[in-house]
Amino acid sequence: MSRPLLSRTLLGAPGLMALGLGLLTLASATSAPTLTLAQQAVKAQVIVRATLGTPASVQENGQNWTVYPITVAETVVGDAQGLPKYKNQPSVWVLSGIQDGPQLPSGEAMLLLYTSRFDSPLVGFTQGVYGVSAGAGGKVVNGLPEGTPGVIKAPPPAPPAPTPAPAAPAAPAGTDAPPAPPADATPGTDPAAPAPTVPDPQTDSPATPDSAAPITSDSATADAAAPATDAPALPTDTAALPAETPPAETPPAADAAPAPPLPADTAVPPAPDAPATPDAAPPAPDAPPATDAPATPTPAPAAPAAPASNALQPGQLTLDAFRKAVLDARAQGGK
């Protein structure tokens, strides 16, 4: 059986001519464009829901193949009997040794296939296979590309939690912390230094001693006798200074006159009796002990609503929705 190369399908005849004398090996990596589900449905020749069996290694015409026998449960498009056979059973043949080749899962899957034996018979090289699993509302198709009508988009990942700031190192045990400066201390000064002494302007200034040098000649005597012109001379005799004025004395107050004595026969009226203190009010009867009111139970916070068991997850469609999506795409594509 002749086998068309996947390179011819992806590049076309003009693309092969552009390669010149270069060789395109089957084991080289194949870069296929990303296709939507609608594009895959239009390109597929067979669309089936089948269970993939245990793969087998088969050598044919000098090429090694990995062959997956399938048990078809449903044919959506085309004829599954047109697929290559292995032991008279429809199979998926994948060329061994392909870099980044498809890895088919075990179990049930939806397969979008070419009927010819390419390097990979999957539409889009690795894209045309979607696992099928059981859900509460029925079977669902998994792993569908984003943008497929009816497929829920996956939520964005949560941002990383902020890193807490490191705590300040604690002072070692037995170490006294330095005392805090007083609130009224001037910055940059030593609180233990004594304050400068300010002279009292009301205190008499001490007499200025004579600063003239001793007279040794007549000319010096004449110079000393001349009055100074720069500043008035200060008196050296303390008697010439004005005397301090003593404080004025306040005469003592006159003695108060004594009160006249009472006559001997004058009787002192007795003090009035203090009013009697009324008896204290009788004690109130004992009140019945207070009864504790029953505590009102605090309602527990409502638990978050559990997702519906039949809700679809991102990348999922029900079997009915998948069939409708591929058949509508083919109808719009004229298939």
mmCIF file of C-alpha atoms in Angstrom:
data_model
loop_
_atom_site.group_PDB
_atom_site.id
_atom_site.type_symbol
_atom_site.label_atom_id
_atom_site.label_comp_id
_atom_site.label_asym_id
_atom_site.label_seq_id
_atom_site.Cartn_x
_atom_site.Cartn_y
_atom_site.Cartn_z
ATOM 1 C CA MET A 1 0.000 0.000 0.000
ATOM 2 C CA SER A 2 1.389 3.383 -0.920
ATOM 3 C CA ARG A 3 1.587 5.908 1.923
ATOM 4 C CA PRO A 4 1.302 9.670 1.284
ATOM 5 C CA LEU A 5 3.650 11.726 3.363
ATOM 6 C CA LEU A 6 2.315 14.170 5.940
ATOM 7 C CA SER A 7 4.811 16.689 4.581
ATOM 8 C CA ARG A 8 2.942 16.733 1.271
ATOM 9 C CA THR A 9 -0.320 17.364 3.122
ATOM 10 C CA LEU A 10 1.099 20.224 5.193
ATOM 11 C CA LEU A 11 3.275 21.882 2.530
ATOM 12 C CA GLY A 12 1.668 20.996 -0.817
ATOM 13 C CA ALA A 13 3.504 20.403 -4.096
ATOM 14 C CA PRO A 14 4.934 23.963 -4.415
ATOM 15 C CA GLY A 15 6.380 23.670 -0.928
ATOM 16 C CA LEU A 16 8.156 20.427 -1.811
ATOM 17 C CA MET A 17 9.702 21.980 -4.932
ATOM 18 C CA ALA A 18 11.040 24.838 -2.834
ATOM 19 C CA LEU A 19 13.064 22.373 -0.785
ATOM 20 C CA GLY A 20 15.396 21.813 -3.778
ATOM 21 C CA LEU A 21 17.761 18.929 -3.189
ATOM 22 C CA GLY A 22 17.227 18.910 0.601
ATOM 23 C CA LEU A 23 15.854 15.738 2.140
ATOM 24 C CA LEU A 24 12.782 15.784 4.381
ATOM 25 C CA THR A 25 13.105 12.840 6.794
ATOM 26 C CA LEU A 26 10.083 11.293 8.448
ATOM 27 C CA ALA A 27 11.706 11.352 11.885
ATOM 28 C CA SER A 28 12.098 15.143 11.872
ATOM 29 C CA ALA A 29 9.802 17.335 13.972
ATOM 30 C CA THR A 30 6.659 18.451 12.218
ATOM 31 C CA SER A 31 5.242 21.878 13.035
ATOM 32 C CA ALA A 32 1.490 21.995 12.468
ATOM 33 C CA PRO A 33 -0.610 25.139 12.864
ATOM 34 C CA THR A 34 -3.068 25.282 15.736
ATOM 35 C CA LEU A 35 -6.585 24.525 14.543
ATOM 36 C CA THR A 36 -9.939 25.289 16.108
ATOM 37 C CA LEU A 37 -12.422 22.491 16.644
ATOM 38 C CA ALA A 38 -14.448 23.742 13.677
ATOM 39 C CA GLN A 39 -11.366 23.645 11.417
ATOM 40 C CA GLN A 40 -10.517 20.132 12.585
ATOM 41 C CA ALA A 41 -14.068 18.977 11.907
ATOM 42 C CA VAL A 42 -13.943 20.292 8.336
ATOM 43 C CA LYS A 43 -10.592 18.589 7.615
ATOM 44 C CA ALA A 44 -11.453 15.225 9.225
ATOM 45 C CA GLN A 45 -12.495 12.303 7.017
ATOM 46 C CA VAL A 46 -13.633 10.156 9.942
ATOM 47 C CA ILE A 47 -14.889 11.239 13.376
ATOM 48 C CA VAL A 48 -15.536 8.395 15.805
ATOM 49 C CA ARG A 49 -15.964 7.765 19.522
ATOM 50 C CA ALA A 50 -13.852 4.704 20.217
ATOM 51 C CA THR A 51 -11.845 2.904 22.881
ATOM 52 C CA LEU A 52 -8.108 2.661 22.207
ATOM 53 C CA GLY A 53 -6.562 -0.759 22.792
ATOM 54 C CA THR A 54 -3.046 -1.755 23.764
ATOM 55 C CA PRO A 55 -0.559 -0.415 21.164
ATOM 56 C CA ALA A 56 1.548 -2.839 19.126
ATOM 57 C CA SER A 57 4.832 -2.304 17.286
ATOM 58 C CA VAL A 58 4.547 -3.249 13.597
ATOM 59 C CA GLN A 59 7.229 -3.167 10.887
ATOM 60 C CA GLU A 60 6.077 -2.690 7.316
ATOM 61 C CA ASN A 61 8.076 -1.789 4.196
ATOM 62 C CA GLY A 62 11.111 -1.006 6.290
ATOM 63 C CA GLN A 63 9.213 1.414 8.581
ATOM 64 C CA ASN A 64 8.322 0.920 12.226
ATOM 65 C CA TRP A 65 4.806 1.851 13.324
ATOM 66 C CA THR A 66 2.986 2.101 16.619
ATOM 67 C CA VAL A 67 -0.484 0.710 15.964
ATOM 68 C CA TYR A 68 -3.494 1.357 18.243
ATOM 69 C CA PRO A 69 -6.452 -0.945 17.562
ATOM 70 C CA ILE A 70 -9.766 0.772 18.295
ATOM 71 C CA THR A 71 -13.211 -0.445 19.236
ATOM 72 C CA VAL A 72 -15.690 1.950 17.657
ATOM 73 C CA ALA A 73 -18.683 2.872 19.835
ATOM 74 C CA GLU A 74 -20.094 5.622 17.600
ATOM 75 C CA THR A 75 -19.356 7.026 14.162
ATOM 76 C CA VAL A 76 -20.171 10.722 13.880
ATOM 77 C CA VAL A 77 -18.661 11.416 10.420
ATOM 78 C CA GLY A 78 -17.424 9.086 7.651
ATOM 79 C CA ASP A 79 -16.884 5.335 7.670
ATOM 80 C CA ALA A 80 -14.628 3.765 10.304
ATOM 81 C CA GLN A 81 -14.079 0.751 8.037
ATOM 82 C CA GLY A 82 -12.059 2.991 5.729
ATOM 83 C CA LEU A 83 -9.307 3.286 8.364
ATOM 84 C CA PRO A 84 -6.122 1.152 8.107
ATOM 85 C CA LYS A 85 -6.574 -2.304 9.596
ATOM 86 C CA TYR A 86 -4.586 -4.335 12.085
ATOM 87 C CA LYS A 87 -5.714 -7.925 12.465
ATOM 88 C CA ASN A 88 -8.899 -7.011 10.593
ATOM 89 C CA GLN A 89 -9.709 -4.259 13.107
ATOM 90 C CA PRO A 90 -9.787 -0.480 12.433
ATOM 91 C CA SER A 91 -6.603 1.006 13.855
ATOM 92 C CA VAL A 92 -4.653 4.221 14.293
ATOM 93 C CA TRP A 93 -1.144 3.951 12.813
ATOM 94 C CA VAL A 94 1.529 6.397 14.055
ATOM 95 C CA LEU A 95 5.061 6.376 12.617
ATOM 96 C CA SER A 96 7.578 5.425 15.316
ATOM 97 C CA GLY A 97 10.448 7.784 16.146
ATOM 98 C CA ILE A 98 8.659 11.019 15.228
ATOM 99 C CA GLN A 99 9.896 13.901 17.320
ATOM 100 C CA ASP A 100 7.032 15.428 19.343
ATOM 101 C CA GLY A 101 4.663 12.817 17.947
ATOM 102 C CA PRO A 102 1.174 12.204 19.345
ATOM 103 C CA GLN A 103 0.693 10.287 22.567
ATOM 104 C CA LEU A 104 -2.716 8.659 22.494
ATOM 105 C CA PRO A 105 -4.381 8.086 25.872
ATOM 106 C CA SER A 106 -5.865 4.785 26.920
ATOM 107 C CA GLY A 107 -9.593 4.499 27.274
ATOM 108 C CA GLU A 108 -12.414 6.165 25.387
ATOM 109 C CA ALA A 109 -11.799 9.205 23.186
ATOM 110 C CA MET A 110 -13.212 11.235 20.326
ATOM 111 C CA LEU A 111 -10.899 10.846 17.296
ATOM 112 C CA LEU A 112 -10.797 13.155 14.261
ATOM 113 C CA LEU A 113 -8.796 11.185 11.654
ATOM 114 C CA TYR A 114 -7.574 10.986 8.075
ATOM 115 C CA THR A 115 -8.174 7.654 6.351
ATOM 116 C CA SER A 116 -4.766 7.640 4.647
ATOM 117 C CA ARG A 117 -1.700 6.348 6.508
ATOM 118 C CA PHE A 118 0.158 9.558 7.288
ATOM 119 C CA ASP A 119 2.965 9.999 9.810
ATOM 120 C CA SER A 120 0.116 10.823 12.187
ATOM 121 C CA PRO A 121 -3.478 10.225 11.076
ATOM 122 C CA LEU A 122 -4.802 12.747 13.638
ATOM 123 C CA VAL A 123 -6.034 16.038 12.212
ATOM 124 C CA GLY A 124 -3.582 18.725 13.263
ATOM 125 C CA PHE A 125 -0.852 16.079 13.837
ATOM 126 C CA THR A 126 -1.516 15.841 17.600
ATOM 127 C CA GLN A 127 -4.700 17.856 18.030
ATOM 128 C CA GLY A 128 -7.560 15.622 16.865
ATOM 129 C CA VAL A 129 -7.922 13.460 20.002
ATOM 130 C CA TYR A 130 -10.104 14.309 23.034
ATOM 131 C CA GLY A 131 -10.648 12.044 26.027
ATOM 132 C CA VAL A 132 -14.169 11.087 27.078
ATOM 133 C CA SER A 133 -15.098 10.653 30.742
ATOM 134 C CA ALA A 134 -18.282 9.988 32.677
ATOM 135 C CA GLY A 135 -20.056 12.901 34.368
ATOM 136 C CA ALA A 136 -23.092 13.160 36.633
ATOM 137 C CA GLY A 137 -25.202 14.351 33.715
ATOM 138 C CA GLY A 138 -23.668 11.924 31.211
ATOM 139 C CA LYS A 139 -20.415 11.581 29.314
ATOM 140 C CA VAL A 140 -18.347 14.662 28.571
ATOM 141 C CA VAL A 141 -15.551 15.426 26.092
ATOM 142 C CA ASN A 142 -12.400 16.881 27.692
ATOM 143 C CA GLY A 143 -9.463 18.998 26.583
ATOM 144 C CA LEU A 144 -11.253 21.108 23.966
ATOM 145 C CA PRO A 145 -9.412 24.252 22.823
ATOM 146 C CA GLU A 146 -10.327 27.660 24.192
ATOM 147 C CA GLY A 147 -12.674 29.620 21.994
ATOM 148 C CA THR A 148 -14.837 26.590 21.201
ATOM 149 C CA PRO A 149 -18.514 27.663 21.495
ATOM 150 C CA GLY A 150 -19.953 26.423 24.791
ATOM 151 C CA VAL A 151 -16.563 25.735 26.418
ATOM 152 C CA ILE A 152 -15.884 27.466 29.742
ATOM 153 C CA LYS A 153 -12.675 29.464 29.857
ATOM 154 C CA ALA A 154 -10.225 28.507 32.581
ATOM 155 C CA PRO A 155 -9.899 31.167 35.349
ATOM 156 C CA PRO A 156 -6.602 33.044 35.544
ATOM 157 C CA PRO A 157 -4.140 31.836 38.191
ATOM 158 C CA ALA A 158 -4.274 33.547 41.571
ATOM 159 C CA PRO A 159 -1.531 36.119 42.230
ATOM 160 C CA PRO A 160 1.185 35.025 44.647
ATOM 161 C CA ALA A 161 0.748 35.982 48.284
ATOM 162 C CA PRO A 162 2.863 38.983 49.418
ATOM 163 C CA THR A 163 6.016 38.134 51.350
ATOM 164 C CA PRO A 164 5.818 39.458 54.965
ATOM 165 C CA ALA A 165 8.525 41.902 56.020
ATOM 166 C CA PRO A 166 11.222 40.348 58.259
ATOM 167 C CA ALA A 167 10.876 41.114 61.977
ATOM 168 C CA ALA A 168 13.426 43.407 63.644
ATOM 169 C CA PRO A 169 16.151 41.447 65.505
ATOM 170 C CA ALA A 170 15.553 41.267 69.264
ATOM 171 C CA ALA A 171 18.128 42.696 71.673
ATOM 172 C CA PRO A 172 20.348 40.004 73.261
ATOM 173 C CA ALA A 173 19.394 38.891 76.770
ATOM 174 C CA GLY A 174 21.014 40.876 79.601
ATOM 175 C CA THR A 175 21.628 44.002 77.520
ATOM 176 C CA ASP A 176 20.138 47.236 78.891
ATOM 177 C CA ALA A 177 18.600 49.532 76.338
ATOM 178 C CA PRO A 178 20.127 53.083 76.299
ATOM 179 C CA PRO A 179 18.022 55.587 78.323
ATOM 180 C CA ALA A 180 15.834 57.872 76.309
ATOM 181 C CA PRO A 181 16.817 61.578 76.397
ATOM 182 C CA PRO A 182 14.474 63.934 78.319
ATOM 183 C CA ALA A 183 11.724 65.555 76.338
ATOM 184 C CA ASP A 184 13.093 69.110 76.885
ATOM 185 C CA ALA A 185 16.682 68.235 75.975
ATOM 186 C CA THR A 186 18.259 70.205 73.168
ATOM 187 C CA PRO A 187 19.428 67.963 70.323
ATOM 188 C CA GLY A 188 23.178 67.587 70.189
ATOM 189 C CA THR A 189 23.803 68.491 73.888
ATOM 190 C CA ASP A 190 24.926 66.319 76.777
ATOM 191 C CA PRO A 191 22.112 66.111 79.369
ATOM 192 C CA ALA A 192 24.675 65.413 82.130
ATOM 193 C CA ALA A 193 26.690 68.626 81.471
ATOM 194 C CA PRO A 194 25.998 71.510 83.989
ATOM 195 C CA ALA A 195 24.137 74.531 82.696
ATOM 196 C CA PRO A 196 26.213 77.727 82.242
ATOM 197 C CA THR A 197 25.996 80.310 85.032
ATOM 198 C CA VAL A 198 24.330 83.615 84.072
ATOM 199 C CA PRO A 199 25.242 86.655 86.226
ATOM 200 C CA ASP A 200 22.424 88.410 88.049
ATOM 201 C CA PRO A 201 22.045 91.967 86.757
ATOM 202 C CA GLN A 202 20.731 93.101 90.214
ATOM 203 C CA THR A 203 23.948 92.077 92.001
ATOM 204 C CA ASP A 204 26.480 94.815 92.534
ATOM 205 C CA SER A 205 29.460 94.502 90.243
ATOM 206 C CA PRO A 206 32.783 94.153 92.093
ATOM 207 C CA ALA A 207 35.057 97.089 92.077
ATOM 208 C CA THR A 208 37.451 97.207 89.192
ATOM 209 C CA PRO A 209 41.039 97.116 90.499
ATOM 210 C CA ASP A 210 43.452 99.710 89.362
ATOM 211 C CA SER A 211 45.154 98.551 86.239
ATOM 212 C CA ALA A 212 47.662 101.414 85.986
ATOM 213 C CA ALA A 213 51.298 100.427 86.101
ATOM 214 C CA PRO A 214 53.558 101.963 88.858
ATOM 215 C CA ILE A 215 54.964 105.433 88.053
ATOM 216 C CA THR A 216 58.721 105.388 87.524
ATOM 217 C CA SER A 217 59.463 108.871 86.077
ATOM 218 C CA ASP A 218 58.165 112.440 85.884
ATOM 219 C CA SER A 219 56.932 111.968 82.368
ATOM 220 C CA ALA A 220 55.034 108.913 83.445
ATOM 221 C CA THR A 221 53.549 110.972 86.329
ATOM 222 C CA ALA A 222 52.346 113.586 83.901
ATOM 223 C CA ASP A 223 50.832 111.000 81.615
ATOM 224 C CA ALA A 224 49.044 109.351 84.531
ATOM 225 C CA ALA A 225 47.663 112.679 85.767
ATOM 226 C CA ALA A 226 46.078 113.434 82.420
ATOM 227 C CA PRO A 227 42.392 112.492 82.271
ATOM 228 C CA ALA A 228 41.488 109.530 80.073
ATOM 229 C CA THR A 229 39.577 110.358 76.939
ATOM 230 C CA ASP A 230 38.431 106.867 75.871
ATOM 231 C CA ALA A 231 36.257 105.917 78.873
ATOM 232 C CA PRO A 232 35.318 107.525 82.252
ATOM 233 C CA ALA A 233 37.448 106.361 85.153
ATOM 234 C CA LEU A 234 35.817 104.038 87.588
ATOM 235 C CA PRO A 235 35.968 105.090 91.253
ATOM 236 C CA THR A 236 38.201 102.979 93.379
ATOM 237 C CA ASP A 237 36.839 104.147 96.749
ATOM 238 C CA THR A 238 33.858 102.111 97.851
ATOM 239 C CA ALA A 239 32.649 105.056 99.917
ATOM 240 C CA ALA A 240 31.944 106.963 96.711
ATOM 241 C CA LEU A 241 29.433 104.363 95.551
ATOM 242 C CA PRO A 242 25.813 105.050 96.446
ATOM 243 C CA ALA A 243 24.688 103.265 99.593
ATOM 244 C CA GLU A 244 21.985 100.632 99.384
ATOM 245 C CA THR A 245 18.584 101.857 100.462
ATOM 246 C CA PRO A 246 17.256 99.777 103.366
ATOM 247 C CA PRO A 247 13.711 98.492 102.975
ATOM 248 C CA ALA A 248 10.967 100.504 104.630
ATOM 249 C CA GLU A 249 9.776 99.089 107.943
ATOM 250 C CA THR A 250 6.068 98.498 108.452
ATOM 251 C CA PRO A 251 4.841 99.602 111.899
ATOM 252 C CA PRO A 252 3.260 96.779 113.939
ATOM 253 C CA ALA A 253 -0.486 96.660 114.003
ATOM 254 C CA ALA A 254 -2.226 97.927 117.093
ATOM 255 C CA ASP A 255 -3.450 95.305 119.548
ATOM 256 C CA ALA A 256 -7.155 94.642 119.259
ATOM 257 C CA ALA A 257 -9.239 95.817 122.223
ATOM 258 C CA PRO A 258 -10.373 92.951 124.531
ATOM 259 C CA ALA A 259 -14.090 92.139 124.637
ATOM 260 C CA PRO A 260 -15.934 93.479 127.777
ATOM 261 C CA PRO A 261 -16.661 90.754 130.371
ATOM 262 C CA LEU A 262 -20.264 89.642 130.892
ATOM 263 C CA PRO A 263 -22.024 90.506 134.194
ATOM 264 C CA ALA A 264 -21.829 87.794 136.843
ATOM 265 C CA ASP A 265 -25.597 87.378 137.037
ATOM 266 C CA THR A 266 -26.117 86.936 133.340
ATOM 267 C CA ALA A 267 -27.207 83.376 132.489
ATOM 268 C CA VAL A 268 -25.962 81.706 129.388
ATOM 269 C CA PRO A 269 -28.882 80.193 127.469
ATOM 270 C CA PRO A 270 -28.498 76.401 126.973
ATOM 271 C CA ALA A 271 -27.856 75.045 123.493
ATOM 272 C CA PRO A 272 -30.965 73.718 121.744
ATOM 273 C CA ASP A 273 -31.323 69.943 121.665
ATOM 274 C CA ALA A 274 -30.384 68.277 118.387
ATOM 275 C CA PRO A 275 -33.373 66.900 116.484
ATOM 276 C CA ALA A 276 -33.836 63.146 116.927
ATOM 277 C CA THR A 277 -32.704 61.020 114.023
ATOM 278 C CA PRO A 278 -35.666 59.120 112.562
ATOM 279 C CA ASP A 279 -35.415 55.378 112.458
ATOM 280 C CA ALA A 280 -33.914 53.970 109.287
ATOM 281 C CA ALA A 281 -36.336 52.601 106.731
ATOM 282 C CA PRO A 282 -36.957 48.864 107.082
ATOM 283 C CA PRO A 283 -34.930 46.760 104.652
ATOM 284 C CA ALA A 284 -36.595 45.859 101.414
ATOM 285 C CA PRO A 285 -37.685 42.257 101.053
ATOM 286 C CA ASP A 286 -35.186 40.046 99.333
ATOM 287 C CA ALA A 287 -35.650 40.073 95.591
ATOM 288 C CA PRO A 288 -35.902 36.703 93.896
ATOM 289 C CA PRO A 289 -32.616 35.631 92.318
ATOM 290 C CA ALA A 290 -32.238 36.652 88.700
ATOM 291 C CA THR A 291 -32.714 33.865 86.247
ATOM 292 C CA ASP A 292 -30.159 33.708 83.462
ATOM 293 C CA ALA A 293 -31.806 34.235 80.106
ATOM 294 C CA PRO A 294 -31.147 31.444 77.636
ATOM 295 C CA ALA A 295 -28.299 32.382 75.329
ATOM 296 C CA THR A 296 -29.312 33.009 71.749
ATOM 297 C CA PRO A 297 -27.359 30.600 69.549
ATOM 298 C CA THR A 298 -25.159 32.307 66.982
ATOM 299 C CA PRO A 299 -25.956 31.012 63.533
ATOM 300 C CA ALA A 300 -23.032 29.302 61.885
ATOM 301 C CA PRO A 301 -21.737 30.950 58.693
ATOM 302 C CA ALA A 302 -23.215 29.493 55.605
ATOM 303 C CA ALA A 303 -20.958 27.047 53.836
ATOM 304 C CA PRO A 304 -19.998 27.981 50.270
ATOM 305 C CA ALA A 305 -22.329 26.516 47.769
ATOM 306 C CA ALA A 306 -20.950 23.367 46.251
ATOM 307 C CA PRO A 307 -20.740 23.420 42.468
ATOM 308 C CA ALA A 308 -23.452 21.550 40.710
ATOM 309 C CA SER A 309 -22.456 17.962 40.104
ATOM 310 C CA ASN A 310 -23.408 18.223 36.450
ATOM 311 C CA ALA A 311 -21.622 21.556 35.875
ATOM 312 C CA LEU A 312 -19.057 21.526 33.098
ATOM 313 C CA GLN A 313 -15.432 22.313 33.837
ATOM 314 C CA PRO A 314 -13.145 24.410 31.620
ATOM 315 C CA GLY A 315 -12.425 22.612 28.339
ATOM 316 C CA GLN A 316 -15.460 20.329 28.508
ATOM 317 C CA LEU A 317 -18.543 19.743 26.342
ATOM 318 C CA THR A 318 -21.258 17.176 26.611
ATOM 319 C CA LEU A 319 -21.406 14.500 23.902
ATOM 320 C CA ASP A 320 -24.499 16.069 22.402
ATOM 321 C CA ALA A 321 -22.890 19.523 22.315
ATOM 322 C CA PHE A 322 -19.729 18.059 20.730
ATOM 323 C CA ARG A 323 -21.707 16.290 17.985
ATOM 324 C CA LYS A 324 -23.646 19.444 17.235
ATOM 325 C CA ALA A 325 -20.469 21.569 17.141
ATOM 326 C CA VAL A 326 -18.654 19.349 14.601
ATOM 327 C CA LEU A 327 -21.704 18.761 12.407
ATOM 328 C CA ASP A 328 -22.559 22.477 12.321
ATOM 329 C CA ALA A 329 -18.957 23.292 11.395
ATOM 330 C CA ARG A 330 -18.990 20.791 8.542
ATOM 331 C CA ALA A 331 -22.317 22.089 7.287
ATOM 332 C CA GLN A 332 -20.947 25.634 7.204
ATOM 333 C CA GLY A 333 -17.831 24.344 5.432
ATOM 334 C CA GLY A 334 -19.905 22.604 2.746
ATOM 335 C CA LYS A 335 -19.194 19.057 3.947
#
